[in-house]
N, CA and C of each residue as an Amber inpcrd file, in Angstrom:
protein
   354
   0.4540000  -0.8120000   0.1020000   0.1690000  -0.0860000   0.3200000
   0.6830000   1.1480000  -0.1400000   0.6440000   2.1500000  -1.0710000
   1.5170000   3.5650000  -0.6880000   0.7260000   4.3590000   0.4060000
   1.3260000   4.8880000   1.0000000   1.1020000   6.1380000   1.4650000
   0.4890000   7.4160000   1.1000000  -0.4110000   7.8560000   1.5110000
  -0.9190000   9.2470000   0.8780000   0.1020000   9.8830000   1.4500000
   0.2160000  10.7500000   0.2010000   1.2430000  11.9300000   0.1540000
   1.3210000  13.3240000   1.1000000   2.3390000  13.6250000   2.3330000
   2.3110000  14.9110000   3.1740000   1.9210000  16.0330000   2.4960000
   1.0320000  16.6840000   2.4530000   0.9760000  17.8820000   2.2740000
   2.0100000  18.7130000   3.0020000   2.6930000  19.3800000   1.7610000
   3.3010000  20.5630000   3.2280000   3.1240000  21.5280000   3.7820000
   3.5970000  22.1730000   4.5070000   3.4470000  23.0420000   5.6960000
   3.7030000  24.2230000   4.9710000   2.8800000  25.1120000   5.0820000
   3.0800000  26.8640000   4.6480000   3.1210000  27.2920000   5.9730000
   3.8510000  28.4550000   5.9570000   4.2210000  29.3220000   7.6820000
   3.1430000  30.3530000   7.1640000   2.4840000  30.9000000   8.2110000
   1.2870000  31.6630000   8.2730000   1.9830000  32.2650000   9.4590000
   2.1090000  34.1950000   9.2780000   1.9120000  34.9030000   9.9230000
   0.9530000  35.3670000  10.7200000   1.2900000  35.9940000  11.9170000
  -0.6850000  36.2340000  12.2480000  -0.0010000  37.1100000  13.1840000
  -0.5350000  38.7740000  13.4730000  -0.6280000  39.6480000  14.5760000
  -1.8140000  40.3480000  15.1060000  -3.1140000  39.2170000  14.5110000
  -4.1690000  39.6200000  14.9390000  -5.6810000  38.8350000  14.9030000
  -6.2750000  39.0660000  14.6220000  -7.6450000  37.8090000  14.7560000
  -7.7530000  36.5420000  14.5100000  -6.1400000  36.3040000  13.4590000
  -6.0570000  35.1990000  13.3100000  -5.5570000  34.3990000  14.0980000
  -4.8110000  34.6020000  14.8850000  -4.5880000  34.2280000  16.5270000
  -5.8230000  33.6540000  17.8370000  -6.7620000  34.2240000  17.0820000
  -7.9490000  33.9580000  18.1110000  -8.6890000  32.6560000  18.0430000
  -8.3670000  31.8970000  18.7680000  -8.8690000  30.4610000  18.9930000
 -10.8900000  30.1500000  18.1260000 -11.2930000  31.4730000  18.3170000
 -12.5520000  31.1210000  17.3380000 -12.5980000  31.6750000  16.2620000
 -11.5930000  32.0230000  15.4630000 -11.5530000  32.5950000  14.2270000
 -10.5610000  31.1750000  13.6610000 -10.3120000  30.7370000  14.2890000
  -9.2740000  29.4440000  13.5260000 -10.7750000  28.0000000  13.6690000
 -10.8210000  28.2540000  14.9690000 -12.0720000  26.9160000  14.2750000
 -13.1300000  27.4000000  13.4610000 -13.1090000  28.5840000  13.4130000
 -14.0850000  29.2240000  12.2680000 -14.0120000  29.0940000  10.4160000
 -12.3250000  29.0060000  10.8760000 -12.2860000  29.2820000   9.3170000
 -11.0100000  27.7710000   8.9320000 -10.9880000  26.9990000   9.4970000
  -9.7260000  25.9300000   9.5640000 -10.3560000  24.7140000   9.9610000
 -11.4340000  25.3150000  11.2070000 -11.8760000  23.8290000  11.7790000
 -11.1430000  23.2300000  12.8010000  -9.8010000  23.5450000  13.2820000
  -8.5950000  23.2690000  14.2110000  -8.4980000  24.8880000  14.6570000
  -8.0510000  24.5710000  16.3890000  -7.1630000  25.2650000  16.9840000
  -5.4960000  24.4790000  15.8610000  -5.1450000  26.8180000  15.9390000
  -3.4740000  26.4050000  15.5880000  -2.7200000  26.1770000  16.3960000
  -0.9450000  25.5420000  16.9120000  -0.4970000  25.8980000  17.3930000
   0.6570000  26.3590000  17.0540000   1.1100000  27.5980000  17.2610000
   2.3390000  28.0830000  16.9310000   3.3810000  28.5680000  17.7510000
   3.8620000  29.5440000  16.9130000   5.3570000  30.1720000  17.8890000
   5.3770000  31.2680000  18.0040000   5.9420000  32.1670000  18.8780000
   6.2410000  33.5660000  18.8830000   7.2990000  34.0780000  17.9030000
   6.5670000  35.2090000  17.1780000   8.2080000  36.0490000  16.1030000
   7.9970000  37.2230000  15.8020000   8.2220000  38.0820000  15.0020000
   7.6880000  38.9370000  14.7900000   8.5520000  39.4820000  13.2100000
   7.3250000  40.7600000  13.3630000   8.2050000  41.0710000  11.1420000
   9.0250000  42.4510000  11.8720000  10.2600000  43.3160000  11.3610000
  10.5370000  43.9770000  11.5530000  10.4800000  45.0660000  10.1330000
  10.4120000  46.2470000  10.2670000   9.9410000  47.6770000   9.2920000
   8.8320000  47.0560000   8.7980000   7.9310000  46.9710000  10.0910000
   6.0100000  47.8220000   9.6980000   5.8100000  47.8510000  10.8480000
   4.8950000  48.6880000  11.1210000   4.3570000  49.4060000  11.9540000
   2.6540000  49.0520000  12.1930000   2.5520000  49.1800000  13.0480000
   0.5840000  48.4180000  13.4440000  -0.4110000  49.7600000  13.1980000
  -1.4290000  50.1740000  12.7170000  -2.8670000  50.4440000  12.9180000
  -4.0120000  49.7610000  12.9070000  -5.2290000  50.1820000  12.5260000
  -6.0620000  49.6030000  12.4720000  -7.4020000  50.3730000  11.6280000
  -8.3580000  48.7870000  11.3690000  -9.2300000  49.0140000  10.1740000
 -10.7120000  49.4040000  10.7730000 -11.6120000  49.6670000  10.4590000
 -12.8280000  49.4050000  10.7080000 -13.1530000  48.2310000   9.7990000
 -13.9710000  47.2240000   9.8000000 -14.3920000  45.9730000   9.4860000
 -16.0050000  45.9980000   9.4610000 -16.1780000  46.2110000   8.0380000
 -17.9400000  46.4510000   8.0360000 -18.4560000  45.3010000   7.4140000
 -17.9770000  44.4130000   6.8380000 -18.3420000  42.9240000   6.3190000
 -19.1190000  41.7440000   7.4520000 -19.5940000  41.5940000   7.6940000
 -20.9080000  41.1510000   8.7340000 -20.4980000  39.5230000   9.0690000
 -19.7930000  38.5980000   7.8030000 -19.0830000  37.3420000   8.4310000
 -18.1520000  37.6500000   9.2190000 -17.1500000  38.6240000   9.0000000
 -15.9040000  38.4390000   9.7000000 -16.3760000  39.3950000  11.0500000
 -17.3280000  40.3870000  11.3150000 -17.5330000  40.8620000  12.3580000
 -18.2080000  39.6830000  13.4150000 -19.0300000  38.6260000  12.6590000
 -19.1450000  37.7920000  13.2580000 -18.3500000  36.9310000  13.7620000
 -17.7480000  36.5110000  12.8860000 -16.5730000  35.5470000  13.5260000
 -15.6440000  36.1900000  14.6370000 -15.0750000  37.3400000  14.2300000
 -14.6850000  37.7090000  15.0970000 -14.6720000  38.5940000  16.1620000
 -15.9120000  38.5950000  16.3810000 -17.0520000  39.6400000  17.1610000
 -16.1510000  41.2800000  17.4290000 -15.5820000  41.7210000  16.5050000
 -14.8880000  42.5650000  16.6390000 -15.0630000  43.7790000  15.5450000
 -15.1200000  45.1090000  15.8080000 -15.5540000  46.1680000  14.7270000
 -13.8920000  46.5900000  14.3190000 -12.8960000  46.5640000  15.1850000
 -11.7670000  46.9550000  15.0530000 -10.6290000  46.0790000  14.6730000
  -9.8110000  46.3200000  13.8020000  -9.1070000  45.0170000  13.1140000
  -7.6940000  45.7670000  13.2570000  -6.8580000  44.5360000  13.6260000
  -5.1350000  45.5490000  13.5930000  -5.1460000  45.4240000  12.4530000
  -3.8540000  45.9900000  11.9350000  -3.5940000  45.9320000  10.6260000
  -1.7310000  46.7960000   9.8800000  -0.9930000  45.5160000   9.4750000
   0.2520000  46.5090000   9.4930000   0.6280000  47.4670000   7.7960000
   1.2460000  48.1200000   8.3340000   2.2800000  48.5880000   6.5520000
   3.3470000  48.7320000   6.4600000   4.0810000  48.7170000   5.9070000
   5.7970000  49.3320000   5.5400000   5.8870000  49.7090000   6.2330000
   6.6880000  50.5510000   7.1040000   7.7060000  51.5420000   7.1790000
   8.3570000  51.6550000   7.3610000   9.3950000  50.7020000   6.7810000
  10.4760000  50.4240000   6.5290000  11.6820000  50.9410000   7.0190000
  11.1890000  51.3620000   8.5220000  12.1080000  51.1600000   9.7430000
  12.2410000  50.7050000  10.2040000  13.8770000  49.7420000  10.3360000
  14.2410000  48.5780000  11.2230000  14.1540000  48.8380000  12.3740000
  13.7360000  49.6070000  13.0350000  13.4490000  50.4900000  14.7130000
  11.8600000  49.4030000  14.7210000  11.0660000  50.0010000  14.1860000
   9.2900000  49.2500000  14.3490000   9.6830000  47.9710000  14.2210000
   8.8280000  47.1240000  14.9650000   8.3360000  45.8170000  15.1390000
   7.0790000  45.0610000  14.9040000   6.9510000  44.3840000  14.6190000
   5.2180000  43.8990000  15.1240000   5.5990000  42.4400000  15.5340000
   5.0490000  42.4190000  16.6260000   4.6600000  40.6520000  17.2420000
   3.6520000  39.7290000  16.9770000   3.7550000  38.8150000  16.7780000
   3.0830000  38.3640000  16.9950000   3.7690000  36.3440000  16.2830000
   2.5630000  35.4630000  15.7450000   2.4570000  34.0640000  15.7280000
   2.8180000  33.7590000  14.5430000   3.6680000  32.7020000  14.4840000
   3.9920000  31.8650000  12.7280000   3.1520000  30.0600000  13.0890000
   2.3730000  30.4790000  12.3450000   1.7660000  29.2290000  12.4510000
   2.0600000  28.0820000  11.3180000   2.1430000  27.3410000  10.9720000
   1.9010000  26.1540000  10.4360000   0.5170000  25.3950000   9.9650000
   0.2550000  26.1060000   8.3820000  -0.6870000  25.4500000   8.1470000
  -1.1680000  24.6700000   6.3610000  -1.7730000  24.2410000   5.8990000
  -2.0310000  23.7420000   4.6510000  -2.2760000  24.7860000   3.7920000
  -2.5030000  24.1560000   2.2320000  -2.7710000  25.5040000   1.3160000
  -4.6100000  25.2620000   1.7650000  -4.7880000  24.9560000   1.5410000
  -6.5780000  24.8620000   2.1610000  -6.8060000  25.7410000   3.0360000
  -6.3210000  25.5460000   4.2810000  -6.3310000  26.5210000   5.0870000
  -5.2180000  27.6020000   4.5080000  -4.6030000  28.0240000   4.0090000
  -4.2490000  29.8280000   3.2650000  -5.1590000  30.0140000   2.6910000
  -6.1680000  29.1970000   1.6570000  -7.0240000  29.2610000   1.1680000
  -8.3450000  30.5290000   1.8870000  -8.6090000  29.7610000   2.5180000
  -9.6150000  29.8260000   3.8860000  -8.9830000  31.0390000   4.7320000
  -8.1700000  31.2950000   4.9450000  -7.6160000  32.3500000   5.1970000
  -7.5960000  33.9150000   4.0970000  -7.1320000  33.4380000   2.7380000
  -7.6980000  34.6210000   2.2880000  -8.9870000  34.8330000   2.2420000
  -9.7810000  34.0420000   2.1720000 -11.3190000  34.0270000   2.3160000
 -11.7730000  34.7230000   3.2430000 -11.0760000  34.7000000   4.5640000
 -11.2590000  35.3210000   5.9250000 -11.3830000  36.8220000   5.2790000
 -10.0290000  36.8800000   5.2500000  -9.5920000  38.7720000   5.1340000
 -10.7520000  39.6340000   4.0690000 -10.6860000  41.0190000   4.4460000
 -11.1580000  41.3300000   3.7230000 -10.3240000  42.1290000   2.5550000
 -11.3050000  43.1780000   2.1140000 -10.5590000  43.8770000   0.7620000
  -9.2950000  44.7780000   1.0760000  -8.9830000  45.2700000   2.5640000
  -8.3120000  46.0040000   2.9890000  -6.8040000  45.4830000   3.0060000
  -7.0200000  44.2540000   3.0860000  -5.8810000  43.4190000   2.9070000
  -5.4260000  42.8220000   1.6870000  -3.9690000  42.5110000   1.6070000
  -3.6600000  41.7310000   0.7820000  -2.3800000  40.6840000   1.3420000
  -2.1110000  39.5650000   0.9030000  -1.1300000  38.9970000   1.2870000
   0.0290000  38.7850000   0.4160000   1.0520000  38.8230000   1.1160000
   2.5150000  38.7750000   0.9740000   3.5460000  37.8180000   1.5430000
   4.4930000  37.4150000   1.3080000   6.0880000  37.0340000   1.9160000
   6.8720000  37.7230000   2.8330000   6.9100000  37.8030000   3.4720000
   7.7060000  38.7500000   4.4890000   9.1740000  37.7550000   5.2710000
  10.1730000  38.5820000   5.7000000  11.1350000  37.6140000   6.4020000
  10.6770000  37.8970000   7.8380000  10.7160000  37.3200000   8.7900000
  10.8460000  37.0540000   9.8490000  11.8060000  37.2870000  10.9390000
  11.5450000  38.3450000  11.7700000  12.9390000  38.3320000  12.8420000
  13.5060000  36.8260000  12.9680000  13.2110000  35.7520000  13.2290000
  13.9550000  34.5290000  13.4640000  14.5890000  33.8550000  12.0410000
  13.8940000  35.1180000  10.7500000  15.1610000  34.5620000   9.5750000
  13.9850000  33.7350000   8.9430000  12.7510000  33.1570000   9.2550000
  12.1190000  32.0090000   7.7330000  10.8160000  33.3950000   7.0040000
  10.9810000  32.5510000   6.4460000  10.0470000  33.2700000   5.6460000
   8.6750000  33.4100000   5.8090000   7.3510000  34.1210000   5.5000000
   6.0110000  33.4690000   5.9080000   5.1330000  33.9520000   4.9730000
   3.9460000  34.0850000   4.8530000   2.6440000  34.6590000   4.0760000
   2.2490000  35.3290000   5.6570000   1.4570000  36.5600000   5.1690000
   1.5210000  37.4920000   6.0370000   0.1780000  38.3940000   5.5550000
  -0.5300000  38.8320000   6.4830000  -1.8340000  39.9400000   5.5240000
  -1.4360000  41.5920000   5.8390000  -0.9690000  41.9420000   5.0740000
  -0.3110000  43.3610000   5.0590000  -1.4920000  44.6510000   4.5630000
  -1.7340000  45.5800000   4.6980000  -2.3040000  47.1160000   4.4430000
  -2.0650000  46.4890000   2.9130000  -3.6060000  46.6960000   1.9770000
  -3.8630000  46.4330000   0.7110000  -3.3060000  47.6160000   0.1810000
């Protein structure tokens, strides 16, 4: 019997609601485990959420959003998670149009996907 191929893990960095257990369960069907990390050269701001599904899932009308400041002293702390391609698509569906997904180099030296200001 040939074993099923294992789907390779994708790294996703979250500084906001994707760290919340309820948001993870609603989008991924499981609670994620991760490790602390940070993005340098980015600063944190807030965005007003109006999408009713996102409001219901997160329970918050204000979500954090980051933008590139290019200042190495700026740092946004969060959590890096290992997820599947299917879960990455679910995260894409959760994030509103104010965000875009980009790959960043984290402080730990690994590259991960993250949602920043569009």
